[in-house]
Amino acid sequence: MRDFSQDHRWLSINTATVRRQAGAEVPLDRIIDQCAERGIRAISPWRDQVAAAGLDKVAAQLRAHGIGLSGYCRGGFYPAPDAAGLKAALEDNRRAIDEAKMLDAPCLVLVVGGLPGALAGNPAYKDIGRARTEVFDGIAASLEYARKVDMPLAIEPLHPMQAADRACINTLEQALDICDALDPQKSGMLGVALDVYHVWWDPKLEQQIARAGKERLLAYHVCDWLTPTRDLLNDRGMMGDGAIELRKIRGWVEAAGYAGYSEVEIFSAQDWWLRGGEETLAACIERHRSVV
Ligand code: ZN
């Protein structure tokens, strides 16, 4: 297992972690500068932040700083109530793949979607089996294009509390079953983004990480699970402040062959987003070295 205690060369910052600082929205170019100032070598930005800053500008700024990506957030949201909606989702994913390519990302992260409309409070249907079929078909179609342009897709299984509104793929096993069905040759073009927040509780986690292996483990996201959790989406904890055995899980991931970045992804409306970016980034670096 790699020793993270001496430096933070394997730290990546998911830019959602510092998208709000001292309660205010911060533009991506500022976040990139803040990361560069601290010797952070990789980030994972979100599409809306990139669009606001300008794709070309972001690509140039990253190149100028020598900062790479650990992933691009995000594609997915495949289910839809009708054919036009399904088609629109595929087109949007194609654009996301093109953007990921422009930014030289190692993978596009897929949050696959749940019941269409549920995120806005009004699901168009309630058949989660149908949603899962639409997700499977959507990933199959995206993969065809992703292969052409050489952009790996990383399915992120989400905690079941988000099955209705964000993702109906909820365990690593379920994600790997899809990978094996669509990419049996383990080409490296389809795998998973493993986020400890979503999977730490899974009794099959160790076994499924071993099953995934190096070819399927495309990204690794860390934060912590606070007790009690006050918000289903935006109450993630800083590593070390919650219930997740981070060292143990990283041990499993590295034993399976993963040797990439450990990406800090913290949505924290009631805590870290209210603090200054300097404080949050300093904590990310310190906890990366001491507890991740
Ligand atoms: Zn994640």
XYZ file of C-alpha atoms and ligand atoms in Angstrom:
293
model
C 0.000 0.000 0.000
C 1.337 3.424 -0.925
C 2.569 5.714 1.823
C 0.585 8.975 1.640
C 2.092 10.441 4.821
C 5.063 12.214 3.264
C 3.419 14.279 0.524
C 0.156 14.756 -1.383
C 1.149 13.745 -4.862
C -1.822 11.339 -5.073
C -4.369 13.849 -3.856
C -6.995 15.100 -6.248
C -9.655 17.671 -5.431
C -13.151 17.219 -6.751
C -13.989 20.849 -7.341
C -17.416 20.491 -5.684
C -15.477 20.353 -2.403
C -14.537 24.025 -2.720
C -17.189 25.261 -5.143
C -18.618 27.290 -2.257
C -16.192 29.058 0.036
C -17.289 31.134 3.040
C -20.835 30.596 1.781
C -20.285 32.057 -1.706
C -19.947 30.382 -5.110
C -16.340 30.428 -6.395
C -15.503 30.253 -10.127
C -13.493 27.332 -11.431
C -10.490 29.389 -12.542
C -10.010 30.583 -8.963
C -10.286 27.017 -7.653
C -7.670 25.827 -10.161
C -5.291 28.603 -9.038
C -5.833 27.671 -5.392
C -4.997 24.040 -6.149
C -1.914 25.006 -8.169
C -0.649 27.202 -5.312
C -0.729 24.168 -3.034
C 0.994 21.737 -5.362
C -2.169 19.741 -5.958
C -1.601 17.812 -9.171
C -5.136 16.819 -10.133
C -8.749 17.926 -9.938
C -12.112 16.605 -11.019
C -14.276 19.465 -12.276
C -18.034 19.566 -12.928
C -19.597 20.304 -16.283
C -21.515 23.364 -15.105
C -18.351 24.901 -13.642
C -16.438 24.215 -16.849
C -19.236 25.660 -18.981
C -19.316 28.830 -16.864
C -15.537 29.275 -17.107
C -15.295 28.278 -20.790
C -14.031 24.882 -21.918
C -11.038 26.183 -23.910
C -9.969 28.504 -21.119
C -10.131 25.741 -18.542
C -8.121 23.394 -20.763
C -5.461 26.087 -21.272
C -5.308 26.965 -17.587
C -4.880 23.329 -16.590
C -2.096 22.906 -19.126
C -0.356 26.077 -17.917
C -0.364 24.793 -14.335
C 0.448 21.200 -15.264
C -2.686 20.038 -13.472
C -4.337 16.843 -14.681
C -7.794 15.401 -14.147
C -8.729 12.392 -12.037
C -12.126 12.307 -13.747
C -14.783 14.532 -15.276
C -18.138 15.037 -13.540
C -20.417 13.934 -14.961
C -22.468 12.105 -17.549
C -25.403 9.755 -17.046
C -29.040 10.520 -16.206
C -30.217 8.155 -18.924
C -33.841 7.292 -17.997
C -36.587 9.333 -19.611
C -40.355 9.028 -20.022
C -40.256 8.888 -23.838
C -38.080 8.265 -26.882
C -37.246 11.937 -27.354
C -35.996 12.134 -23.766
C -33.854 9.016 -24.143
C -32.334 10.419 -27.316
C -31.632 13.786 -25.694
C -29.826 12.020 -22.843
C -27.602 10.147 -25.285
C -26.760 13.357 -27.109
C -25.918 15.091 -23.870
C -23.637 12.221 -22.876
C -21.909 12.453 -26.207
C -21.174 16.121 -25.508
C -19.891 15.213 -22.047
C -17.540 12.643 -23.597
C -16.252 15.272 -26.047
C -15.637 17.734 -23.202
C -13.828 15.079 -21.177
C -11.644 14.464 -24.210
C -10.884 18.186 -24.576
C -9.803 18.279 -20.938
C -7.741 15.115 -21.315
C -9.685 13.377 -18.531
C -8.842 9.747 -17.722
C -12.577 8.953 -17.566
C -16.067 10.402 -17.648
C -17.905 9.642 -14.409
C -21.490 8.406 -14.889
C -24.195 9.128 -12.341
C -26.683 7.041 -14.236
C -30.021 8.528 -13.155
C -33.047 7.068 -11.397
C -36.735 7.618 -11.987
C -36.969 10.389 -14.585
C -38.279 13.604 -13.055
C -37.746 12.406 -9.478
C -34.942 14.889 -8.892
C -37.442 17.670 -9.538
C -39.972 15.976 -7.251
C -42.234 14.519 -9.910
C -41.245 11.067 -11.244
C -42.741 10.309 -14.674
C -42.994 6.630 -13.732
C -42.248 4.397 -10.727
C -40.840 1.288 -12.394
C -37.232 1.164 -11.191
C -36.715 -1.980 -13.279
C -37.548 0.044 -16.374
C -35.129 2.759 -15.253
C -32.389 0.157 -14.886
C -33.056 -1.175 -18.387
C -32.879 2.343 -19.807
C -29.610 2.894 -17.944
C -28.154 -0.323 -19.335
C -29.151 0.603 -22.893
C -27.882 4.151 -22.416
C -24.474 3.053 -21.191
C -24.252 0.585 -24.096
C -24.890 3.415 -26.571
C -22.482 5.823 -24.875
C -19.820 3.146 -24.757
C -19.982 2.709 -28.491
C -19.131 6.379 -28.950
C -16.648 6.420 -26.052
C -14.688 3.612 -27.696
C -14.440 5.585 -30.933
C -12.891 8.598 -29.242
C -11.041 6.613 -26.564
C -12.694 8.032 -23.438
C -13.286 5.471 -20.662
C -16.639 5.553 -18.830
C -16.720 5.105 -15.051
C -20.065 4.054 -13.553
C -20.459 5.458 -10.044
C -22.739 3.314 -7.868
C -24.684 5.588 -5.525
C -25.954 4.847 -2.028
C -29.498 3.376 -2.234
C -30.908 6.468 -0.511
C -30.406 8.144 -3.907
C -31.918 5.367 -6.050
C -35.055 7.324 -6.946
C -33.579 10.689 -7.800
C -29.949 10.202 -8.861
C -28.840 6.661 -9.647
C -30.549 3.279 -9.766
C -27.162 1.528 -9.795
C -26.553 1.170 -6.081
C -23.866 -1.393 -5.410
C -20.454 -2.124 -6.817
C -21.654 -5.608 -7.729
C -24.510 -4.180 -9.801
C -22.131 -1.810 -11.593
C -19.649 -4.588 -12.304
C -22.398 -6.830 -13.675
C -23.117 -4.119 -16.252
C -19.412 -3.725 -17.012
C -19.049 -7.474 -17.552
C -22.119 -7.615 -19.793
C -21.075 -4.680 -21.997
C -17.312 -5.059 -21.895
C -16.509 -8.723 -21.200
C -13.025 -8.307 -22.630
C -12.169 -5.780 -19.856
C -10.879 -3.343 -22.429
C -10.312 -0.531 -19.939
C -13.074 1.494 -21.618
C -15.764 0.686 -19.028
C -15.298 0.557 -15.273
C -16.343 2.158 -12.014
C -15.768 5.263 -9.952
C -15.654 3.943 -6.407
C -16.852 6.522 -3.897
C -16.458 5.397 -0.291
C -19.458 7.506 0.751
C -21.741 5.370 -1.392
C -20.288 1.912 -0.841
C -18.603 1.750 2.602
C -21.542 -0.121 4.193
C -21.690 -2.904 1.572
C -20.990 -6.373 3.063
C -19.649 -7.469 -0.345
C -17.336 -4.491 -0.773
C -13.994 -6.240 -0.296
C -14.994 -9.139 -2.529
C -16.337 -6.877 -5.293
C -13.280 -4.604 -5.238
C -11.142 -7.701 -5.811
C -13.494 -8.701 -8.636
C -13.220 -5.244 -10.209
C -9.445 -5.359 -10.439
C -7.210 -2.793 -12.028
C -9.074 -2.754 -15.358
C -12.361 -1.661 -13.783
C -11.211 0.661 -10.984
C -11.013 3.957 -12.854
C -11.477 6.456 -10.002
C -11.488 6.504 -6.199
C -13.438 9.137 -4.229
C -13.031 9.829 -0.518
C -14.815 11.759 2.218
C -16.478 10.477 5.395
C -19.901 9.388 6.664
C -21.073 11.606 9.509
C -23.302 10.349 12.298
C -25.976 11.497 12.335
C -26.251 12.542 8.697
C -28.298 15.733 8.465
C -28.850 15.868 4.704
C -28.982 13.039 2.155
C -26.836 14.891 -0.372
C -24.916 17.745 1.181
C -23.668 16.548 4.565
C -20.508 14.668 3.722
C -17.710 14.752 6.243
C -13.990 15.463 5.968
C -11.924 12.275 5.947
C -11.357 11.163 9.520
C -14.468 12.828 10.931
C -16.887 9.955 10.372
C -17.499 6.211 10.340
C -15.639 5.020 7.232
C -12.526 2.844 7.555
C -10.611 4.721 4.890
C -7.256 2.967 5.248
C -8.866 -0.444 5.059
C -10.804 0.359 1.891
C -7.782 1.947 0.189
C -5.873 -1.201 1.097
C -8.437 -3.306 -0.751
C -8.434 -0.965 -3.729
C -4.661 -0.948 -4.014
C -4.458 -4.718 -3.519
C -6.716 -4.942 -6.581
C -4.159 -2.896 -8.531
C -5.473 0.664 -8.303
C -2.603 3.140 -8.250
C -4.298 6.419 -9.183
C -5.495 9.491 -7.341
C -7.473 9.652 -4.149
C -10.069 12.278 -4.999
C -11.641 14.296 -2.203
C -15.329 14.904 -2.884
C -17.195 16.677 -0.105
C -20.607 18.329 -0.441
C -21.059 20.109 2.862
C -23.646 22.879 2.945
C -23.620 23.196 6.726
C -19.889 23.031 7.378
C -17.049 23.052 4.836
C -18.820 25.205 2.240
C -19.151 27.854 4.939
C -15.398 27.884 5.614
C -12.671 29.592 3.612
C -11.109 27.679 0.716
C -7.656 27.924 2.353
C -8.909 26.102 5.430
C -10.753 23.420 3.454
C -7.824 22.698 1.132
C -5.381 22.617 4.063
C -7.637 20.070 5.796
C -7.861 17.977 2.597
C -4.054 17.855 2.372
C -3.562 17.099 6.069
C -6.208 14.350 6.186
C -4.964 12.865 2.919
C -1.620 12.370 4.620
C -2.907 11.303 8.037
C -6.061 9.219 7.537
C -6.718 8.383 3.875
Zn -18.129 10.500 -6.081
